[in-house]
CSV table of C-alpha atoms in Angstrom, one decimal:
chain,number,residue,atom,x,y,z
L,1,UNK,CA,87.8,10.3,142.0
L,2,UNK,CA,84.1,10.1,141.0
L,3,UNK,CA,84.7,12.8,138.3
L,4,UNK,CA,87.7,10.9,137.1
L,5,UNK,CA,85.8,7.6,136.8
L,6,UNK,CA,82.9,9.4,135.1
L,7,UNK,CA,85.3,10.6,132.4
L,8,UNK,CA,86.7,7.1,131.9
L,9,UNK,CA,83.3,5.5,131.7
L,10,UNK,CA,82.2,8.0,129.2
L,11,UNK,CA,85.2,7.3,127.0
L,12,UNK,CA,84.7,3.6,127.4
L,13,UNK,CA,81.0,3.8,126.4
L,14,UNK,CA,81.9,6.0,123.4
L,15,UNK,CA,84.5,3.4,122.2
L,16,UNK,CA,82.2,0.4,122.8
L,17,UNK,CA,79.3,2.0,121.0
L,18,UNK,CA,81.5,3.4,118.2
L,19,UNK,CA,79.9,2.9,114.8
L,20,UNK,CA,82.5,2.3,112.1
L,21,UNK,CA,83.0,4.8,109.3
L,22,UNK,CA,84.3,4.0,105.8
L,23,UNK,CA,87.9,5.0,105.6
L,24,UNK,CA,89.6,6.3,102.4
L,25,UNK,CA,93.0,5.3,101.1
L,26,UNK,CA,95.9,6.8,102.9
L,27,UNK,CA,98.0,7.6,99.9
L,28,UNK,CA,97.2,9.7,96.9
L,29,UNK,CA,96.2,7.6,93.9
L,30,UNK,CA,94.1,7.6,90.7
L,31,UNK,CA,91.4,5.2,89.6
L,32,UNK,CA,92.9,3.8,86.4
L,33,UNK,CA,90.0,1.5,85.5
L,34,UNK,CA,86.6,0.4,86.8
L,35,UNK,CA,84.5,-2.5,85.6
L,36,UNK,CA,82.0,-4.8,87.4
L,37,UNK,CA,83.5,-5.5,90.9
L,38,UNK,CA,87.0,-4.2,90.0
L,39,UNK,CA,88.2,-0.7,90.8
L,40,UNK,CA,91.9,-0.5,89.8
L,41,UNK,CA,93.9,2.1,91.7
L,42,UNK,CA,97.4,3.3,90.6
L,43,UNK,CA,99.8,4.9,93.0
L,44,UNK,CA,102.3,6.6,90.6
L,45,UNK,CA,106.0,6.8,91.5
L,46,UNK,CA,107.8,9.0,89.0
L,47,UNK,CA,111.1,7.5,87.9
L,48,UNK,CA,110.3,4.1,89.3
L,49,UNK,CA,111.4,1.2,87.0
L,50,UNK,CA,109.6,-1.7,88.8
L,51,UNK,CA,105.9,-2.3,89.0
L,52,UNK,CA,103.8,-4.3,91.4
L,53,UNK,CA,100.1,-5.2,91.6
L,54,UNK,CA,98.7,-6.0,95.0
L,55,UNK,CA,95.7,-8.3,95.3
L,56,UNK,CA,94.2,-7.6,98.8
L,57,UNK,CA,92.2,-10.2,100.7
L,58,UNK,CA,88.9,-11.1,99.1
L,59,UNK,CA,87.2,-12.2,102.3
L,60,UNK,CA,84.6,-9.6,103.1
L,61,UNK,CA,86.8,-6.5,103.9
L,62,UNK,CA,87.9,-3.5,102.0
L,63,UNK,CA,91.2,-3.4,100.1
L,64,UNK,CA,92.4,-0.4,102.1
L,65,UNK,CA,94.3,-2.9,104.3
L,66,UNK,CA,97.0,-2.4,101.7
L,67,UNK,CA,97.1,1.3,102.4
L,68,UNK,CA,95.9,1.5,106.0
L,69,UNK,CA,97.6,4.6,107.4
L,70,UNK,CA,100.3,7.0,106.2
L,71,UNK,CA,102.8,5.3,108.5
L,72,UNK,CA,101.4,1.8,108.2
L,73,UNK,CA,101.0,1.1,104.5
L,74,UNK,CA,102.2,-1.7,102.3
L,75,UNK,CA,101.7,0.5,99.3
L,76,UNK,CA,104.1,3.1,100.7
L,77,UNK,CA,106.7,0.5,101.5
L,78,UNK,CA,106.7,-0.6,97.9
L,79,UNK,CA,106.8,3.1,96.8
L,80,UNK,CA,109.8,3.6,99.0
L,81,UNK,CA,111.5,0.6,97.4
L,82,UNK,CA,111.2,2.1,93.9
L,83,UNK,CA,108.0,0.5,92.6
L,84,UNK,CA,105.0,1.8,90.7
L,85,UNK,CA,102.2,0.4,92.7
L,86,UNK,CA,98.7,-0.7,91.7
L,87,UNK,CA,96.0,-2.3,93.9
L,88,UNK,CA,92.8,-4.1,92.9
L,89,UNK,CA,90.0,-2.7,95.0
L,90,UNK,CA,87.3,-5.3,94.9
L,91,UNK,CA,84.0,-3.6,95.3
L,92,UNK,CA,81.1,-5.0,97.3
L,93,UNK,CA,79.0,-7.5,95.3
L,94,UNK,CA,75.4,-6.6,94.5
L,95,UNK,CA,72.8,-9.1,93.3
L,96,UNK,CA,73.7,-8.0,89.8
L,97,UNK,CA,77.1,-9.6,90.2
L,98,UNK,CA,76.2,-12.6,92.4
L,99,UNK,CA,77.1,-15.0,89.6
L,100,UNK,CA,80.7,-13.8,89.2
L,101,UNK,CA,83.0,-16.7,89.9
L,102,UNK,CA,86.7,-17.4,90.4
L,103,UNK,CA,87.2,-17.3,86.6
L,104,UNK,CA,85.7,-13.8,86.5
L,105,UNK,CA,88.1,-12.5,89.1
L,106,UNK,CA,91.1,-14.0,87.3
L,107,UNK,CA,89.7,-12.4,84.1
L,108,UNK,CA,89.4,-9.0,85.9
L,109,UNK,CA,92.9,-9.4,87.3
L,110,UNK,CA,94.3,-10.0,83.8
L,111,UNK,CA,92.5,-6.9,82.5
L,112,UNK,CA,93.9,-4.9,85.4
L,113,UNK,CA,97.4,-6.1,84.8
L,114,UNK,CA,97.2,-5.2,81.1
L,115,UNK,CA,95.9,-1.7,82.0
L,116,UNK,CA,98.7,-1.2,84.6
L,117,UNK,CA,101.5,-2.3,82.2
L,118,UNK,CA,100.2,0.0,79.5
L,119,UNK,CA,99.9,2.9,81.9
L,120,UNK,CA,103.5,2.6,83.2
L,121,UNK,CA,105.0,1.1,80.0
L,122,UNK,CA,106.0,-2.1,81.8
L,123,UNK,CA,106.6,-5.5,80.1
L,124,UNK,CA,106.2,-7.5,83.2
L,125,UNK,CA,104.8,-6.9,86.7
L,126,UNK,CA,105.4,-8.3,90.2
L,127,UNK,CA,102.3,-9.8,91.8
L,128,UNK,CA,101.4,-9.8,95.5
L,129,UNK,CA,98.6,-11.8,96.9
L,130,UNK,CA,97.4,-11.3,100.5
L,131,UNK,CA,95.3,-14.0,102.2
L,132,UNK,CA,92.5,-15.0,99.7
L,133,UNK,CA,94.3,-12.8,97.2
L,134,UNK,CA,97.2,-15.2,97.6
L,135,UNK,CA,95.6,-18.2,95.9
L,136,UNK,CA,94.2,-15.9,93.3
L,137,UNK,CA,97.7,-14.6,92.6
L,138,UNK,CA,99.0,-18.2,92.4
L,139,UNK,CA,96.4,-19.2,89.9
L,140,UNK,CA,97.0,-16.1,87.8
L,141,UNK,CA,100.8,-16.6,87.8
L,142,UNK,CA,100.4,-20.2,86.7
L,143,UNK,CA,98.1,-19.2,83.8
L,144,UNK,CA,100.0,-16.1,82.7
L,145,UNK,CA,103.6,-16.7,83.7
L,146,UNK,CA,104.9,-14.5,80.8
L,147,UNK,CA,103.5,-11.4,82.5
L,148,UNK,CA,104.9,-12.0,86.0
L,149,UNK,CA,108.4,-11.0,87.1
L,150,UNK,CA,108.1,-12.1,90.7
L,151,UNK,CA,105.4,-13.4,93.1
L,152,UNK,CA,104.8,-12.8,96.8
L,153,UNK,CA,102.1,-14.9,98.5
L,154,UNK,CA,101.3,-13.9,102.1
L,155,UNK,CA,99.2,-15.7,104.6
L,156,UNK,CA,97.3,-17.6,101.9
L,157,UNK,CA,95.7,-21.1,102.0
L,158,UNK,CA,97.6,-22.9,99.3
L,159,UNK,CA,97.7,-26.5,100.7
L,160,UNK,CA,95.0,-27.1,103.3
L,161,UNK,CA,96.5,-30.5,104.2
L,162,UNK,CA,100.0,-29.1,105.0
L,163,UNK,CA,98.8,-27.9,108.4
L,164,UNK,CA,95.6,-28.3,110.3
L,165,UNK,CA,93.3,-25.3,110.7
L,166,UNK,CA,89.8,-24.7,112.0
L,167,UNK,CA,88.7,-23.2,108.7
L,168,UNK,CA,90.0,-26.3,106.9
L,169,UNK,CA,87.9,-28.4,109.2
L,170,UNK,CA,84.9,-26.2,108.4
L,171,UNK,CA,85.3,-26.9,104.7
L,172,UNK,CA,84.2,-30.5,105.4
L,173,UNK,CA,80.7,-29.3,106.4
L,174,UNK,CA,78.3,-30.6,103.7
L,175,UNK,CA,78.1,-28.4,100.7
L,176,UNK,CA,74.4,-27.9,101.0
L,177,UNK,CA,74.9,-25.8,104.2
L,178,UNK,CA,77.0,-23.3,102.3
L,179,UNK,CA,74.6,-23.2,99.4
L,180,UNK,CA,71.6,-22.6,101.7
L,181,UNK,CA,73.5,-19.7,103.3
L,182,UNK,CA,74.1,-18.1,99.9
L,183,UNK,CA,70.5,-18.7,98.8
L,184,UNK,CA,69.2,-17.1,102.0
L,185,UNK,CA,70.9,-13.9,101.0
L,186,UNK,CA,69.7,-13.8,97.3
L,187,UNK,CA,72.9,-15.2,95.9
L,188,UNK,CA,75.5,-13.0,97.7
L,189,UNK,CA,77.5,-13.9,100.8
L,190,UNK,CA,77.3,-11.0,103.4
L,191,UNK,CA,80.6,-9.8,104.7
L,192,UNK,CA,79.1,-9.5,108.2
L,193,UNK,CA,78.1,-13.2,108.1
L,194,UNK,CA,81.7,-14.2,107.3
L,195,UNK,CA,83.1,-11.8,110.0
L,196,UNK,CA,80.9,-13.5,112.6
L,197,UNK,CA,82.6,-16.7,111.6
L,198,UNK,CA,86.1,-15.3,111.9
L,199,UNK,CA,85.2,-13.9,115.4
L,200,UNK,CA,83.9,-17.3,116.5
L,201,UNK,CA,87.5,-18.6,116.0
L,202,UNK,CA,88.6,-16.4,118.9
L,203,UNK,CA,85.5,-15.6,121.0
L,204,UNK,CA,87.5,-14.8,124.1
L,205,UNK,CA,89.6,-12.2,122.2
L,206,UNK,CA,86.6,-10.5,120.5
L,207,UNK,CA,84.0,-10.7,123.2
L,208,UNK,CA,86.1,-10.2,126.4
L,209,UNK,CA,89.7,-9.1,125.8
L,210,UNK,CA,88.6,-6.4,123.4
L,211,UNK,CA,86.6,-4.6,126.1
L,212,UNK,CA,89.1,-5.3,128.8
L,213,UNK,CA,91.8,-3.6,126.6
L,214,UNK,CA,89.5,-0.7,125.8
L,215,UNK,CA,88.9,-0.1,129.5
L,216,UNK,CA,92.7,-0.2,130.1
L,217,UNK,CA,93.1,2.5,127.4
L,218,UNK,CA,90.5,4.6,129.1
L,219,UNK,CA,92.1,4.3,132.6
L,220,UNK,CA,95.4,5.3,131.2
L,221,UNK,CA,93.8,8.2,129.2
L,222,UNK,CA,95.5,6.9,126.1
L,223,UNK,CA,93.7,8.9,123.5
L,224,UNK,CA,96.1,7.8,120.7
L,225,UNK,CA,95.3,4.2,121.6
L,226,UNK,CA,91.6,4.8,121.4
L,227,UNK,CA,92.0,6.5,118.0
L,228,UNK,CA,93.9,3.4,116.8
L,229,UNK,CA,91.1,1.2,118.0
L,230,UNK,CA,88.5,3.4,116.1
L,231,UNK,CA,90.6,3.3,113.0
L,232,UNK,CA,90.9,-0.5,113.1
L,233,UNK,CA,87.2,-0.8,113.8
L,234,UNK,CA,86.5,1.3,110.7
L,235,UNK,CA,88.2,-1.3,108.6
L,236,UNK,CA,87.4,-4.5,110.5
L,237,UNK,CA,83.7,-3.9,111.1
L,238,UNK,CA,83.0,-2.3,107.7
L,239,UNK,CA,82.4,-5.5,105.8
L,240,UNK,CA,81.4,-6.0,102.1
L,241,UNK,CA,79.6,-8.8,100.3
L,242,UNK,CA,81.0,-11.4,98.0
L,243,UNK,CA,79.4,-12.9,94.9
L,244,UNK,CA,77.8,-16.2,96.1
L,245,UNK,CA,79.3,-18.1,93.2
L,246,UNK,CA,82.8,-16.9,94.0
L,247,UNK,CA,82.4,-17.8,97.6
L,248,UNK,CA,81.0,-21.3,96.9
L,249,UNK,CA,83.7,-22.1,94.4
L,250,UNK,CA,86.4,-21.0,96.8
L,251,UNK,CA,85.0,-23.2,99.5
L,252,UNK,CA,84.7,-26.2,97.2
L,253,UNK,CA,87.8,-25.8,95.0
L,254,UNK,CA,90.4,-24.2,97.3
L,255,UNK,CA,89.4,-25.5,100.7
L,256,UNK,CA,87.4,-28.8,100.3
L,257,UNK,CA,89.1,-30.3,97.3
L,258,UNK,CA,92.5,-28.6,97.9
L,259,UNK,CA,92.7,-28.3,94.1
L,260,UNK,CA,95.9,-26.2,93.9
L,261,UNK,CA,97.9,-29.2,95.1
L,262,UNK,CA,96.5,-31.4,92.3
L,263,UNK,CA,97.7,-30.1,88.9
L,264,UNK,CA,94.9,-30.0,86.3
L,265,UNK,CA,92.1,-30.6,88.7
L,266,UNK,CA,91.1,-26.9,88.6
L,267,UNK,CA,90.1,-25.6,85.2
L,268,UNK,CA,89.8,-21.9,84.5
L,269,UNK,CA,88.3,-20.8,81.1
L,270,UNK,CA,89.2,-24.3,79.7
L,271,UNK,CA,92.8,-24.0,80.9
L,272,UNK,CA,94.2,-26.3,83.6
L,273,UNK,CA,95.7,-24.6,86.6
L,274,UNK,CA,99.2,-26.1,87.3
L,275,UNK,CA,101.4,-24.3,89.8
L,276,UNK,CA,104.4,-26.0,88.2
L,277,UNK,CA,104.1,-23.3,85.4
L,278,UNK,CA,105.4,-20.8,87.9
L,279,UNK,CA,109.1,-20.2,87.3
L,280,UNK,CA,109.6,-16.6,88.6
L,281,UNK,CA,111.2,-15.7,91.9
L,282,UNK,CA,108.8,-16.5,94.7
L,283,UNK,CA,108.4,-15.2,98.3
L,284,UNK,CA,106.2,-17.0,100.8
L,285,UNK,CA,105.2,-15.2,104.0
L,286,UNK,CA,103.5,-16.9,106.9
L,287,UNK,CA,102.5,-15.7,110.3
L,288,UNK,CA,103.8,-17.6,113.4
L,289,UNK,CA,100.6,-16.7,115.3
L,290,UNK,CA,98.2,-17.0,112.3
L,291,UNK,CA,95.2,-18.9,113.5
L,292,UNK,CA,93.3,-18.5,110.2
L,293,UNK,CA,96.0,-19.6,107.7
L,294,UNK,CA,98.8,-21.4,109.5
L,295,UNK,CA,102.3,-20.8,107.9
L,296,UNK,CA,102.6,-24.4,106.8
L,297,UNK,CA,99.7,-23.9,104.4
L,298,UNK,CA,101.5,-21.2,102.5
L,299,UNK,CA,105.0,-22.6,102.8
L,300,UNK,CA,103.8,-25.8,101.1
L,301,UNK,CA,103.7,-23.9,97.9
L,302,UNK,CA,107.5,-24.3,97.7
L,303,UNK,CA,107.1,-27.9,96.5
L,304,UNK,CA,104.3,-27.2,94.0
L,305,UNK,CA,106.1,-24.7,91.8
L,306,UNK,CA,109.1,-24.8,89.4
L,307,UNK,CA,110.7,-21.6,90.8
L,308,UNK,CA,114.4,-21.9,91.5
L,309,UNK,CA,114.6,-18.8,93.7
L,310,UNK,CA,112.3,-19.1,96.7
L,311,UNK,CA,112.4,-17.2,100.0
L,312,UNK,CA,110.3,-18.2,103.0
L,313,UNK,CA,109.7,-15.6,105.7
L,314,UNK,CA,108.0,-16.1,109.0
L,315,UNK,CA,106.3,-13.0,110.4
L,316,UNK,CA,106.1,-12.7,114.2
L,317,UNK,CA,102.4,-11.7,114.0
L,318,UNK,CA,99.0,-13.2,113.4
L,319,UNK,CA,97.0,-13.2,110.3
L,320,UNK,CA,96.2,-9.5,109.9
L,321,UNK,CA,99.6,-8.5,111.5
L,322,UNK,CA,101.4,-10.4,108.9
L,323,UNK,CA,99.7,-8.5,106.1
L,324,UNK,CA,99.8,-5.0,107.6
L,325,UNK,CA,101.3,-4.9,111.1
L,326,UNK,CA,104.1,-2.4,111.8
L,327,UNK,CA,106.7,-5.0,112.6
L,328,UNK,CA,105.9,-7.0,109.5
L,329,UNK,CA,106.0,-3.9,107.3
L,330,UNK,CA,109.4,-2.9,108.7
L,331,UNK,CA,111.1,-6.2,108.9
L,332,UNK,CA,109.5,-8.8,106.6
L,333,UNK,CA,108.1,-7.0,103.5
L,334,UNK,CA,111.3,-5.1,102.7
L,335,UNK,CA,113.2,-8.4,102.7
L,336,UNK,CA,110.7,-9.8,100.3
L,337,UNK,CA,111.1,-6.8,98.0
L,338,UNK,CA,114.9,-7.1,98.2
L,339,UNK,CA,114.7,-10.7,97.2
L,340,UNK,CA,112.6,-9.9,94.2
L,341,UNK,CA,115.1,-7.3,93.2
L,342,UNK,CA,117.9,-9.9,93.4
L,343,UNK,CA,119.6,-8.6,96.5
L,344,UNK,CA,118.1,-10.9,99.1
L,345,UNK,CA,119.2,-14.3,100.3
L,346,UNK,CA,117.2,-17.4,99.4
L,347,UNK,CA,117.1,-19.1,102.7
L,348,UNK,CA,114.6,-19.7,105.5
L,349,UNK,CA,114.7,-17.3,108.4
L,350,UNK,CA,112.2,-17.2,111.2
L,351,UNK,CA,111.4,-14.5,113.7
L,352,UNK,CA,110.5,-15.6,117.3
C-alpha cells in the first residue's frame, strides 16, 4: 500500500509541477506567407474545390487550438469535408509591433486571404472566426463581402448587451486602468496577465478541481488521462503577448462601446464597419456552458446582418469545448460545414 501510494504521489507531483512545452501543429502544412505578426499556414487538400481560412482566438494563446491533436482538429474536420484549409497563426507581439491595432490585423487578414486564393486558385473563400477571431471575421466580411463565400462565427463577443457576462462588466472599468497595465509592460499585453484574468473567472475550477482531478487520474493510474492533461497544459499555459494598441482598441471598441451593433461607429482605414454588408450564408455557434462569451452574444449577430441563410447551433460545451472539444468537432462543426455547402437546414437546434 505504501509503495502504491508512493507511485501515485510521484505521478501527482510530476503532473502538478509539469512545465508546459510548445506544441507543434498536428497536421502537415506549409508556411505560405509571413509578415509582421502573421504566419499564414496552408493545409493542402488535393482535389478540394472549397477553401476556408480559420482565424483562431487572438486572446493570448497559440493558434494551434485549430489543429490540436490528430484526432481532435478543426483543420482535419474541414479537410475531411473537402476543403483547402488555411490558418492565420498570430505570432507573439514584441515591442517592435506594440502599436499594431485592429486595422493592422484586418489588413494582415486581407493580405492572407489574397495569398490563399492565389495559391489554390479560388475566387472566394469561407471564413471562420473563433472567439476574438470571430469579431475580426465579422469586421472583415463586412468590409470585403465580395471575397467571402460563407461565414462561421463561434463563441465570439458580437453584442455585449445581448447577454450579461463578467468580461462585459470588466469592460466598464475606467480606461486608464487598462492603459496603465499596457504601459507597465512597455506597450504589450502579456498573455500570462490575461490568462490570470480568465482563471479568476473560475477560481474553484483552476485552483481546486484541477488538482483534485489530477489526483483522481493518479489513483486510477490513468496514464492516458495524464497525457491529455499535459497536452492541454502545453497549449493553455503557453501564452503569448498581444500588441498593446490592439488590446486597448478591442477593450474600447468591441467591449466597452459595443461598436459592432452600431453601424458606422467603428471606422477601419477610413471605411465604416457595417455588419449589414454581410449577405453570405452565416453560421453562429454558441456554447451552452460558455462563461466567457455567453451564446446570446454571438446569436445576436443574426439581427445585425443582411444574410438570408442563417444557422444557429448551440454546442453542449463551454468556451474552449465549443471551439475544439471532441463532441463539438463531431456534432456541431460538420453541420456548420454542411450548411455552408447548401445541404444543411437553416433552423435553430440546441443540444442539452
